[in-house]
Amino acid sequence: MHPPKPKRPGQEIDDEMRKLAAYTIPFVGLKLGKHQFEYEIDNEFFEHFEYDDLNSANVKIDLLLEKKTTMMELTFEASGAVNVNCDITNEPYNQPIDGSLFLVVKFGDEFNDENEDLLVLPHGEFEVNIQQYIYELIVLSIPLKRVHPGVEDGTLESDVLDKLEELSINNNENKNDEDEIDPRWDKLKNLLNDK
């Protein structure tokens, strides 16, 4: 068994650049027309963005790039699942991912990505990096409130749910006690009505 090779200075940057290159499309060499690209997205992808809300990810991205004479149209389709923790019980579950994104790439005097459906690349640019768009598509496909399907249909057995139900029952009993109004209040209300 050999010890791991020591990393040479700058090797982490090389590895990072290689990962980025996988999401860079050199469109200058593409013919006019439609081109298909596929990407398998896992946890390693999200490490680059320091996004750690996911336990795991298994998402497929299908990208259709249509190159035209003065612009390109990119259609991203995401399908798969990410494993996240339920906001109510903290139980992990697989959240299905199903989303799409349409992006127009045009050319102009300077780079501009302020509009979410339009990317302007400087004239003379020969490649486009789509990593950020894939990241946003997946993250925005995850619901803001993450609820385990077992919570919604009542099949999840969880200590947290049991405790929440117990507290809810206690709360309802206290409300019923408060519903019994002191009869003196009724007499005061009658004074207001006697005007």
PDB file of C-alpha atoms in Angstrom:
ATOM      1  CA  MET A   1       0.000   0.000   0.000  1.00  0.00           C
ATOM      2  CA  HIS A   2       1.491   3.307  -1.087  1.00  0.00           C
ATOM      3  CA  PRO A   3       1.054   6.493   0.917  1.00  0.00           C
ATOM      4  CA  PRO A   4      -1.001   9.175  -0.832  1.00  0.00           C
ATOM      5  CA  LYS A   5       1.052  11.418  -3.076  1.00  0.00           C
ATOM      6  CA  PRO A   6       1.609  14.860  -1.615  1.00  0.00           C
ATOM      7  CA  LYS A   7      -0.212  17.568  -3.516  1.00  0.00           C
ATOM      8  CA  ARG A   8       2.006  20.000  -5.317  1.00  0.00           C
ATOM      9  CA  PRO A   9       1.366  23.727  -4.778  1.00  0.00           C
ATOM     10  CA  GLY A  10      -1.483  24.925  -6.964  1.00  0.00           C
ATOM     11  CA  GLN A  11      -2.889  21.425  -7.556  1.00  0.00           C
ATOM     12  CA  GLU A  12      -6.158  22.345  -5.795  1.00  0.00           C
ATOM     13  CA  ILE A  13      -6.558  25.236  -8.260  1.00  0.00           C
ATOM     14  CA  ASP A  14      -5.888  22.844 -11.181  1.00  0.00           C
ATOM     15  CA  ASP A  15      -8.539  20.432  -9.857  1.00  0.00           C
ATOM     16  CA  GLU A  16     -10.981  23.320  -9.449  1.00  0.00           C
ATOM     17  CA  MET A  17     -10.307  24.551 -12.982  1.00  0.00           C
ATOM     18  CA  ARG A  18     -10.865  21.032 -14.354  1.00  0.00           C
ATOM     19  CA  LYS A  19     -14.238  20.856 -12.584  1.00  0.00           C
ATOM     20  CA  LEU A  20     -15.187  24.286 -13.957  1.00  0.00           C
ATOM     21  CA  ALA A  21     -14.127  23.229 -17.455  1.00  0.00           C
ATOM     22  CA  ALA A  22     -16.726  20.455 -17.389  1.00  0.00           C
ATOM     23  CA  TYR A  23     -19.424  23.180 -17.310  1.00  0.00           C
ATOM     24  CA  THR A  24     -17.794  25.414 -19.920  1.00  0.00           C
ATOM     25  CA  ILE A  25     -19.145  25.043 -23.443  1.00  0.00           C
ATOM     26  CA  PRO A  26     -16.812  26.203 -26.251  1.00  0.00           C
ATOM     27  CA  PHE A  27     -19.603  27.296 -28.582  1.00  0.00           C
ATOM     28  CA  VAL A  28     -17.285  28.806 -31.200  1.00  0.00           C
ATOM     29  CA  GLY A  29     -16.622  25.329 -32.643  1.00  0.00           C
ATOM     30  CA  LEU A  30     -20.292  24.322 -32.769  1.00  0.00           C
ATOM     31  CA  LYS A  31     -22.264  24.370 -36.004  1.00  0.00           C
ATOM     32  CA  LEU A  32     -25.497  26.326 -36.247  1.00  0.00           C
ATOM     33  CA  GLY A  33     -28.400  24.263 -34.948  1.00  0.00           C
ATOM     34  CA  LYS A  34     -29.265  22.188 -31.880  1.00  0.00           C
ATOM     35  CA  HIS A  35     -26.739  20.490 -29.592  1.00  0.00           C
ATOM     36  CA  GLN A  36     -27.449  18.225 -26.583  1.00  0.00           C
ATOM     37  CA  PHE A  37     -25.399  18.155 -23.365  1.00  0.00           C
ATOM     38  CA  GLU A  38     -25.935  16.033 -20.239  1.00  0.00           C
ATOM     39  CA  TYR A  39     -24.625  16.575 -16.728  1.00  0.00           C
ATOM     40  CA  GLU A  40     -24.829  14.354 -13.636  1.00  0.00           C
ATOM     41  CA  ILE A  41     -24.931  16.542 -10.534  1.00  0.00           C
ATOM     42  CA  ASP A  42     -23.879  15.220  -7.112  1.00  0.00           C
ATOM     43  CA  ASN A  43     -22.609  16.617  -3.799  1.00  0.00           C
ATOM     44  CA  GLU A  44     -19.231  17.526  -5.228  1.00  0.00           C
ATOM     45  CA  PHE A  45     -20.906  20.074  -7.499  1.00  0.00           C
ATOM     46  CA  PHE A  46     -22.418  21.916  -4.517  1.00  0.00           C
ATOM     47  CA  GLU A  47     -19.118  21.984  -2.598  1.00  0.00           C
ATOM     48  CA  HIS A  48     -17.841  24.550  -5.107  1.00  0.00           C
ATOM     49  CA  PHE A  49     -20.705  26.864  -4.066  1.00  0.00           C
ATOM     50  CA  GLU A  50     -20.249  26.056  -0.346  1.00  0.00           C
ATOM     51  CA  TYR A  51     -23.929  25.048  -0.271  1.00  0.00           C
ATOM     52  CA  ASP A  52     -24.375  22.474   2.465  1.00  0.00           C
ATOM     53  CA  ASP A  53     -28.170  22.279   2.889  1.00  0.00           C
ATOM     54  CA  LEU A  54     -28.195  18.964   1.038  1.00  0.00           C
ATOM     55  CA  ASN A  55     -27.303  15.564   2.478  1.00  0.00           C
ATOM     56  CA  SER A  56     -26.843  14.216  -1.040  1.00  0.00           C
ATOM     57  CA  ALA A  57     -27.780  15.024  -4.616  1.00  0.00           C
ATOM     58  CA  ASN A  58     -28.522  12.933  -7.684  1.00  0.00           C
ATOM     59  CA  VAL A  59     -29.791  15.248 -10.404  1.00  0.00           C
ATOM     60  CA  LYS A  60     -29.545  14.929 -14.162  1.00  0.00           C
ATOM     61  CA  ILE A  61     -29.374  18.074 -16.269  1.00  0.00           C
ATOM     62  CA  ASP A  62     -30.358  17.881 -19.932  1.00  0.00           C
ATOM     63  CA  LEU A  63     -29.218  20.962 -21.824  1.00  0.00           C
ATOM     64  CA  LEU A  64     -30.373  21.808 -25.314  1.00  0.00           C
ATOM     65  CA  LEU A  65     -28.233  24.533 -26.862  1.00  0.00           C
ATOM     66  CA  GLU A  66     -29.532  26.032 -30.091  1.00  0.00           C
ATOM     67  CA  LYS A  67     -26.871  28.075 -31.843  1.00  0.00           C
ATOM     68  CA  LYS A  68     -28.194  30.763 -34.175  1.00  0.00           C
ATOM     69  CA  THR A  69     -26.288  33.340 -36.228  1.00  0.00           C
ATOM     70  CA  THR A  70     -26.487  36.190 -33.685  1.00  0.00           C
ATOM     71  CA  MET A  71     -27.412  34.428 -30.429  1.00  0.00           C
ATOM     72  CA  MET A  72     -27.877  31.117 -28.607  1.00  0.00           C
ATOM     73  CA  GLU A  73     -30.840  29.678 -26.746  1.00  0.00           C
ATOM     74  CA  LEU A  74     -30.188  27.321 -23.848  1.00  0.00           C
ATOM     75  CA  THR A  75     -32.945  25.166 -22.351  1.00  0.00           C
ATOM     76  CA  PHE A  76     -32.043  23.399 -19.097  1.00  0.00           C
ATOM     77  CA  GLU A  77     -34.176  20.518 -17.774  1.00  0.00           C
ATOM     78  CA  ALA A  78     -33.438  19.172 -14.275  1.00  0.00           C
ATOM     79  CA  SER A  79     -34.744  15.841 -12.978  1.00  0.00           C
ATOM     80  CA  GLY A  80     -33.774  13.668 -10.042  1.00  0.00           C
ATOM     81  CA  ALA A  81     -33.736  14.109  -6.278  1.00  0.00           C
ATOM     82  CA  VAL A  82     -31.848  15.746  -3.452  1.00  0.00           C
ATOM     83  CA  ASN A  83     -31.784  14.421   0.099  1.00  0.00           C
ATOM     84  CA  VAL A  84     -32.702  17.157   2.596  1.00  0.00           C
ATOM     85  CA  ASN A  85     -33.871  17.329   6.206  1.00  0.00           C
ATOM     86  CA  CYS A  86     -37.528  17.980   6.965  1.00  0.00           C
ATOM     87  CA  ASP A  87     -38.137  21.432   8.499  1.00  0.00           C
ATOM     88  CA  ILE A  88     -40.626  19.945  10.978  1.00  0.00           C
ATOM     89  CA  THR A  89     -39.005  16.688  12.110  1.00  0.00           C
ATOM     90  CA  ASN A  90     -35.401  17.063  10.869  1.00  0.00           C
ATOM     91  CA  GLU A  91     -35.791  13.586   9.318  1.00  0.00           C
ATOM     92  CA  PRO A  92     -33.902  13.184   6.024  1.00  0.00           C
ATOM     93  CA  TYR A  93     -35.948  12.460   2.910  1.00  0.00           C
ATOM     94  CA  ASN A  94     -35.576  12.545  -0.875  1.00  0.00           C
ATOM     95  CA  GLN A  95     -37.051  15.695  -2.387  1.00  0.00           C
ATOM     96  CA  PRO A  96     -37.861  15.228  -6.097  1.00  0.00           C
ATOM     97  CA  ILE A  97     -36.327  17.829  -8.401  1.00  0.00           C
ATOM     98  CA  ASP A  98     -38.149  18.752 -11.582  1.00  0.00           C
ATOM     99  CA  GLY A  99     -37.432  22.140 -13.102  1.00  0.00           C
ATOM    100  CA  SER A 100     -36.495  23.988 -16.240  1.00  0.00           C
ATOM    101  CA  LEU A 101     -34.717  27.183 -17.203  1.00  0.00           C
ATOM    102  CA  PHE A 102     -34.607  29.036 -20.503  1.00  0.00           C
ATOM    103  CA  LEU A 103     -31.640  31.328 -21.174  1.00  0.00           C
ATOM    104  CA  VAL A 104     -30.858  33.522 -24.173  1.00  0.00           C
ATOM    105  CA  VAL A 105     -27.193  34.326 -24.802  1.00  0.00           C
ATOM    106  CA  LYS A 106     -26.483  37.435 -26.879  1.00  0.00           C
ATOM    107  CA  PHE A 107     -23.340  39.381 -27.648  1.00  0.00           C
ATOM    108  CA  GLY A 108     -22.637  42.978 -26.698  1.00  0.00           C
ATOM    109  CA  ASP A 109     -19.948  45.437 -25.657  1.00  0.00           C
ATOM    110  CA  GLU A 110     -19.533  44.027 -22.151  1.00  0.00           C
ATOM    111  CA  PHE A 111     -20.483  41.069 -19.956  1.00  0.00           C
ATOM    112  CA  ASN A 112     -23.918  41.414 -18.337  1.00  0.00           C
ATOM    113  CA  ASP A 113     -25.814  38.761 -16.362  1.00  0.00           C
ATOM    114  CA  GLU A 114     -28.189  41.072 -14.465  1.00  0.00           C
ATOM    115  CA  ASN A 115     -31.285  39.746 -16.266  1.00  0.00           C
ATOM    116  CA  GLU A 116     -32.108  36.173 -15.169  1.00  0.00           C
ATOM    117  CA  ASP A 117     -33.167  34.987 -18.665  1.00  0.00           C
ATOM    118  CA  LEU A 118     -30.548  36.901 -20.678  1.00  0.00           C
ATOM    119  CA  LEU A 119     -26.778  36.643 -20.646  1.00  0.00           C
ATOM    120  CA  VAL A 120     -24.738  39.158 -22.635  1.00  0.00           C
ATOM    121  CA  LEU A 121     -21.226  38.040 -23.530  1.00  0.00           C
ATOM    122  CA  PRO A 122     -18.605  40.416 -24.953  1.00  0.00           C
ATOM    123  CA  HIS A 123     -18.022  40.226 -28.730  1.00  0.00           C
ATOM    124  CA  GLY A 124     -15.202  37.783 -29.443  1.00  0.00           C
ATOM    125  CA  GLU A 125     -16.065  35.484 -26.524  1.00  0.00           C
ATOM    126  CA  PHE A 126     -15.822  31.831 -27.557  1.00  0.00           C
ATOM    127  CA  GLU A 127     -17.176  29.884 -24.556  1.00  0.00           C
ATOM    128  CA  VAL A 128     -19.851  30.085 -21.886  1.00  0.00           C
ATOM    129  CA  ASN A 129     -19.795  28.648 -18.355  1.00  0.00           C
ATOM    130  CA  ILE A 130     -23.194  27.334 -17.275  1.00  0.00           C
ATOM    131  CA  GLN A 131     -22.338  26.142 -13.752  1.00  0.00           C
ATOM    132  CA  GLN A 132     -24.131  29.034 -12.016  1.00  0.00           C
ATOM    133  CA  TYR A 133     -27.328  28.445 -14.012  1.00  0.00           C
ATOM    134  CA  ILE A 134     -27.373  24.733 -13.128  1.00  0.00           C
ATOM    135  CA  TYR A 135     -26.831  25.602  -9.455  1.00  0.00           C
ATOM    136  CA  GLU A 136     -29.673  28.144  -9.420  1.00  0.00           C
ATOM    137  CA  LEU A 137     -32.038  25.809 -11.287  1.00  0.00           C
ATOM    138  CA  ILE A 138     -31.564  23.020  -8.741  1.00  0.00           C
ATOM    139  CA  VAL A 139     -31.633  25.206  -5.616  1.00  0.00           C
ATOM    140  CA  LEU A 140     -34.734  27.071  -6.794  1.00  0.00           C
ATOM    141  CA  SER A 141     -36.468  23.738  -7.520  1.00  0.00           C
ATOM    142  CA  ILE A 142     -36.257  22.834  -3.809  1.00  0.00           C
ATOM    143  CA  PRO A 143     -39.357  24.076  -1.928  1.00  0.00           C
ATOM    144  CA  LEU A 144     -38.801  26.792   0.673  1.00  0.00           C
ATOM    145  CA  LYS A 145     -40.638  24.678   3.245  1.00  0.00           C
ATOM    146  CA  ARG A 146     -39.290  21.141   3.224  1.00  0.00           C
ATOM    147  CA  VAL A 147     -41.837  18.700   4.589  1.00  0.00           C
ATOM    148  CA  HIS A 148     -41.259  14.945   4.708  1.00  0.00           C
ATOM    149  CA  PRO A 149     -43.998  13.179   2.675  1.00  0.00           C
ATOM    150  CA  GLY A 150     -44.654  10.987   5.736  1.00  0.00           C
ATOM    151  CA  VAL A 151     -45.659  14.088   7.725  1.00  0.00           C
ATOM    152  CA  GLU A 152     -48.220  15.073   5.101  1.00  0.00           C
ATOM    153  CA  ASP A 153     -49.826  11.631   4.817  1.00  0.00           C
ATOM    154  CA  GLY A 154     -49.414  10.709   8.502  1.00  0.00           C
ATOM    155  CA  THR A 155     -47.207   7.637   7.952  1.00  0.00           C
ATOM    156  CA  LEU A 156     -43.974   8.991   9.461  1.00  0.00           C
ATOM    157  CA  GLU A 157     -43.181   7.695  12.948  1.00  0.00           C
ATOM    158  CA  SER A 158     -41.084  10.323  14.735  1.00  0.00           C
ATOM    159  CA  ASP A 159     -40.396  11.356  18.331  1.00  0.00           C
ATOM    160  CA  VAL A 160     -40.516  14.987  17.208  1.00  0.00           C
ATOM    161  CA  LEU A 161     -44.003  14.544  15.732  1.00  0.00           C
ATOM    162  CA  ASP A 162     -45.199  12.765  18.879  1.00  0.00           C
ATOM    163  CA  LYS A 163     -43.940  15.645  21.027  1.00  0.00           C
ATOM    164  CA  LEU A 164     -45.521  18.252  18.709  1.00  0.00           C
ATOM    165  CA  GLU A 165     -48.854  16.431  18.883  1.00  0.00           C
ATOM    166  CA  GLU A 166     -48.637  16.195  22.673  1.00  0.00           C
ATOM    167  CA  LEU A 167     -47.932  19.924  22.939  1.00  0.00           C
ATOM    168  CA  SER A 168     -50.782  20.660  20.527  1.00  0.00           C
ATOM    169  CA  ILE A 169     -53.236  18.626  22.638  1.00  0.00           C
ATOM    170  CA  ASN A 170     -52.117  20.417  25.811  1.00  0.00           C
ATOM    171  CA  ASN A 171     -52.528  23.755  24.068  1.00  0.00           C
ATOM    172  CA  ASN A 172     -56.067  22.901  22.942  1.00  0.00           C
ATOM    173  CA  GLU A 173     -57.036  21.898  26.511  1.00  0.00           C
ATOM    174  CA  ASN A 174     -55.761  25.245  27.790  1.00  0.00           C
ATOM    175  CA  LYS A 175     -57.778  27.085  25.117  1.00  0.00           C
ATOM    176  CA  ASN A 176     -60.949  25.235  26.152  1.00  0.00           C
ATOM    177  CA  ASP A 177     -60.411  26.417  29.722  1.00  0.00           C
ATOM    178  CA  GLU A 178     -60.074  29.985  28.456  1.00  0.00           C
ATOM    179  CA  ASP A 179     -63.311  29.668  26.474  1.00  0.00           C
ATOM    180  CA  GLU A 180     -65.292  29.575  29.714  1.00  0.00           C
ATOM    181  CA  ILE A 181     -65.888  33.293  30.191  1.00  0.00           C
ATOM    182  CA  ASP A 182     -66.215  34.793  33.611  1.00  0.00           C
ATOM    183  CA  PRO A 183     -69.938  35.736  34.053  1.00  0.00           C
ATOM    184  CA  ARG A 184     -68.947  39.201  35.338  1.00  0.00           C
ATOM    185  CA  TRP A 185     -67.777  40.070  31.785  1.00  0.00           C
ATOM    186  CA  ASP A 186     -71.268  39.295  30.495  1.00  0.00           C
ATOM    187  CA  LYS A 187     -72.744  41.814  32.941  1.00  0.00           C
ATOM    188  CA  LEU A 188     -70.255  44.443  31.766  1.00  0.00           C
ATOM    189  CA  LYS A 189     -71.160  43.739  28.129  1.00  0.00           C
ATOM    190  CA  ASN A 190     -74.834  44.250  29.022  1.00  0.00           C
ATOM    191  CA  LEU A 191     -73.998  47.717  30.329  1.00  0.00           C
ATOM    192  CA  LEU A 192     -72.613  48.626  26.913  1.00  0.00           C
ATOM    193  CA  ASN A 193     -75.717  47.318  25.173  1.00  0.00           C
ATOM    194  CA  ASP A 194     -78.136  49.165  27.482  1.00  0.00           C
ATOM    195  CA  LYS A 195     -77.329  52.611  26.061  1.00  0.00           C
TER     196      LYS A 195
END
